[in-house]
Coordinates of C-alpha atoms in Angstrom, one line a residue:
L152 CA -10.4 -8.2 -4.0
I153 CA -13.4 -10.3 -5.0
F154 CA -11.4 -13.4 -4.4
L155 CA -10.3 -12.0 -0.9
N156 CA -13.9 -11.2 -0.1
Q157 CA -14.9 -14.8 -1.0
K158 CA -12.1 -16.1 1.2
I159 CA -13.3 -14.0 4.1
Q160 CA -16.9 -15.2 3.6
E161 CA -15.7 -18.8 3.6
K162 CA -13.7 -18.2 6.7
F163 CA -16.7 -16.7 8.5
S164 CA -18.9 -19.5 7.3
N165 CA -16.4 -22.1 8.6
E166 CA -16.2 -20.3 12.0
L167 CA -20.0 -20.1 12.2
Q168 CA -20.3 -23.8 11.5
A169 CA -17.5 -24.7 14.0
N170 CA -19.2 -22.5 16.7
F171 CA -22.6 -24.0 16.0
T172 CA -21.2 -27.5 16.3
A173 CA -19.5 -26.6 19.6
L174 CA -22.7 -25.1 20.9
S175 CA -24.7 -28.1 19.9
E176 CA -22.2 -30.5 21.5
G177 CA -22.3 -28.4 24.7
F178 CA -26.1 -28.5 24.7
R179 CA -26.0 -32.3 24.4
Q180 CA -23.5 -32.6 27.2
V181 CA -25.5 -30.3 29.5
V182 CA -28.7 -32.3 28.7
S183 CA -27.0 -35.7 29.2
S184 CA -25.3 -34.6 32.5
V185 CA -28.7 -33.2 33.7
E186 CA -30.3 -36.5 32.8
N187 CA -27.6 -38.5 34.5
D188 CA -28.0 -36.3 37.6
Y189 CA -31.7 -37.0 37.7
I190 CA -31.3 -40.7 37.2
Q191 CA -28.9 -40.8 40.2
R192 CA -31.4 -38.8 42.3
F193 CA -34.1 -41.2 41.3
K194 CA -32.0 -44.2 42.4
N195 CA -31.3 -42.5 45.8
I196 CA -35.0 -41.8 46.3
V197 CA -35.9 -45.4 45.5
E198 CA -33.3 -46.8 47.9
T199 CA -34.0 -44.4 50.9
C200 CA -37.8 -43.8 50.8
G201 CA -40.6 -45.9 52.0
D202 CA -43.4 -44.3 50.2
L203 CA -41.9 -44.8 46.7
D204 CA -44.9 -44.2 44.6
N205 CA -45.7 -40.6 45.7
E206 CA -42.0 -39.6 46.0
I207 CA -41.2 -41.0 42.6
K208 CA -44.1 -39.1 41.0
E209 CA -43.0 -35.9 42.7
K210 CA -39.3 -36.3 41.8
V211 CA -40.2 -37.3 38.2
E212 CA -42.3 -34.2 37.9
E213 CA -39.6 -32.1 39.5
G214 CA -37.0 -33.6 37.2
K215 CA -39.2 -32.9 34.2
N216 CA -39.8 -29.4 35.3
D217 CA -36.1 -28.9 36.0
L218 CA -35.2 -30.5 32.6
K219 CA -37.7 -28.2 30.9
E220 CA -36.3 -25.2 32.6
T221 CA -32.7 -26.2 31.8
S222 CA -33.7 -27.0 28.2
I223 CA -35.3 -23.6 27.9
E224 CA -32.3 -21.8 29.4
V225 CA -29.9 -23.7 27.1
K226 CA -32.0 -23.0 24.1
E227 CA -32.2 -19.3 25.0
K228 CA -28.4 -19.2 25.6
L229 CA -27.8 -21.0 22.3
T230 CA -30.1 -18.7 20.4
D231 CA -28.4 -15.6 22.0
D232 CA -25.0 -17.0 21.1
I233 CA -26.0 -17.7 17.5
I234 CA -27.6 -14.3 17.1
E235 CA -24.4 -12.7 18.5
L236 CA -22.2 -14.7 16.2
I237 CA -24.3 -13.9 13.2
S238 CA -24.3 -10.2 14.0
G239 CA -20.5 -10.3 14.5
I240 CA -20.2 -11.9 11.1
K241 CA -22.5 -9.2 9.6
R242 CA -20.4 -6.5 11.2
N243 CA -17.2 -8.0 9.9
Q244 CA -18.8 -8.4 6.4
E245 CA -19.8 -4.7 6.5
K246 CA -16.3 -3.7 7.5
N247 CA -14.8 -5.8 4.7
N248 CA -17.2 -4.3 2.2
K249 CA -16.3 -0.8 3.3
L250 CA -12.6 -1.6 3.1
Y251 CA -13.2 -3.1 -0.4
E252 CA -15.0 0.0 -1.5
E253 CA -12.3 2.3 -0.2
K254 CA -9.6 0.3 -1.8
L255 CA -11.5 0.2 -5.1
K256 CA -12.0 4.0 -4.9
S257 CA -8.3 4.6 -4.2
L258 CA -7.3 2.3 -7.1
S259 CA -9.8 4.0 -9.5
K260 CA -8.4 7.5 -8.5
A261 CA -4.9 6.3 -9.0
V262 CA -5.6 5.2 -12.6
K263 CA -5.2 8.0 -15.1
P264 CA -6.4 7.8 -18.7
F265 CA -4.0 8.5 -21.6
S266 CA -3.2 12.1 -22.2
T267 CA -3.6 13.5 -25.8
R268 CA 0.2 13.6 -26.2
T269 CA 0.5 10.0 -25.2
A270 CA -2.3 9.0 -27.6
I271 CA -0.6 10.9 -30.4
A272 CA 2.8 9.4 -29.6
I273 CA 1.3 5.9 -29.6
C274 CA -0.3 6.6 -33.0
A275 CA 2.9 8.0 -34.4
L276 CA 4.9 5.0 -33.1
C277 CA 2.4 2.6 -34.7
T278 CA 2.6 4.5 -38.0
L279 CA 6.4 4.3 -37.9
C280 CA 6.3 0.6 -37.1
L281 CA 3.9 -0.1 -39.9
S282 CA 5.9 2.0 -42.3
A283 CA 9.1 0.2 -41.3
A284 CA 7.4 -3.2 -41.7
F285 CA 6.1 -2.4 -45.2
S286 CA 9.4 -0.9 -46.2
G287 CA 11.2 -3.9 -45.0
A288 CA 8.8 -6.2 -46.8
T289 CA 9.3 -4.2 -50.0
W290 CA 13.1 -4.2 -49.7
Y291 CA 13.0 -8.0 -49.1
V292 CA 10.9 -8.7 -52.2
A293 CA 13.2 -6.4 -54.3
Q294 CA 16.3 -8.1 -52.9
H295 CA 14.8 -11.5 -53.6
E296 CA 14.0 -10.5 -57.2
K297 CA 17.4 -9.0 -57.7
E298 CA 19.1 -12.2 -56.4
A299 CA 16.9 -14.3 -58.7
S300 CA 17.9 -12.1 -61.7
L301 CA 21.6 -12.2 -60.8
R302 CA 21.4 -16.0 -60.5
F303 CA 19.7 -16.1 -63.9
Y304 CA 22.4 -13.9 -65.5
A305 CA 25.2 -15.8 -63.8
R306 CA 24.0 -19.1 -65.2
A307 CA 23.4 -17.5 -68.6
F308 CA 27.0 -16.1 -68.5
L309 CA 28.4 -19.5 -67.6
D310 CA 26.4 -21.2 -70.3
M311 CA 27.5 -18.6 -72.9
K312 CA 31.1 -19.1 -71.8
K313 CA 30.8 -22.8 -72.2
I314 CA 29.3 -22.4 -75.6
T315 CA 32.0 -19.9 -76.6
E316 CA 34.7 -22.3 -75.5
E317 CA 33.2 -25.2 -77.4
S318 CA 32.9 -23.0 -80.5
M319 CA 36.4 -21.7 -80.0
R320 CA 37.8 -25.3 -80.2
K321 CA 36.4 -25.6 -83.6
L322 CA 38.3 -22.6 -84.8
P323 CA 41.9 -22.6 -86.0
K324 CA 44.6 -22.3 -83.3
S325 CA 45.5 -18.7 -84.0
D326 CA 41.9 -17.6 -83.6
Q327 CA 41.5 -19.7 -80.5
Q328 CA 44.3 -17.8 -78.9
N329 CA 42.8 -14.4 -79.6
I330 CA 39.3 -15.5 -78.4
K331 CA 40.9 -17.1 -75.3
L332 CA 42.6 -13.7 -74.4
K333 CA 39.3 -11.9 -74.8
L334 CA 37.5 -14.4 -72.6
D335 CA 40.2 -14.1 -69.9
E336 CA 39.9 -10.3 -70.1
I337 CA 36.2 -10.5 -69.6
D338 CA 36.6 -13.0 -66.6
S339 CA 39.2 -10.7 -65.0
R340 CA 36.9 -7.6 -64.9
K341 CA 35.9 -6.4 -61.4
P342 CA 32.5 -5.1 -60.4

């Protein structure tokens, strides 16, 4: 909403600047057209009048007075338009602020804090998750140690079997056969 408020302020600022530029340009055009009008009048007076000096002074004074009056009127109009524009922007800003406050109030009323049950449920869930994580870690470490022990005993068994077979070859043939049968019986055991 703050971002929206800034956008609206930028929009009104841009509109104010555009209106001010248009009013300034209008003022310049009015002044330039008035000047051109008076220059044309002056030329007509010079061409048609015999007593140029007095008429020129009179017309110049009239032109200055008319120009001053027109300038004052344009300035007053421009000032009134700017004041009206600024007051319109202020009214719009006040409306936007009021809408923003109403929206903020409605959003704050819609938000409800956790109930006691929800807080207890979240705590219980966190406790269960932590318990499961620690149990899983303990099980993983135990399994890893178990597998390491089994690998150790399996290698030891294979080494013992190899040593037994080497020792068995040094025995007489009849003893070799008996030991071979016992070794096969040990190998054929199931877990």
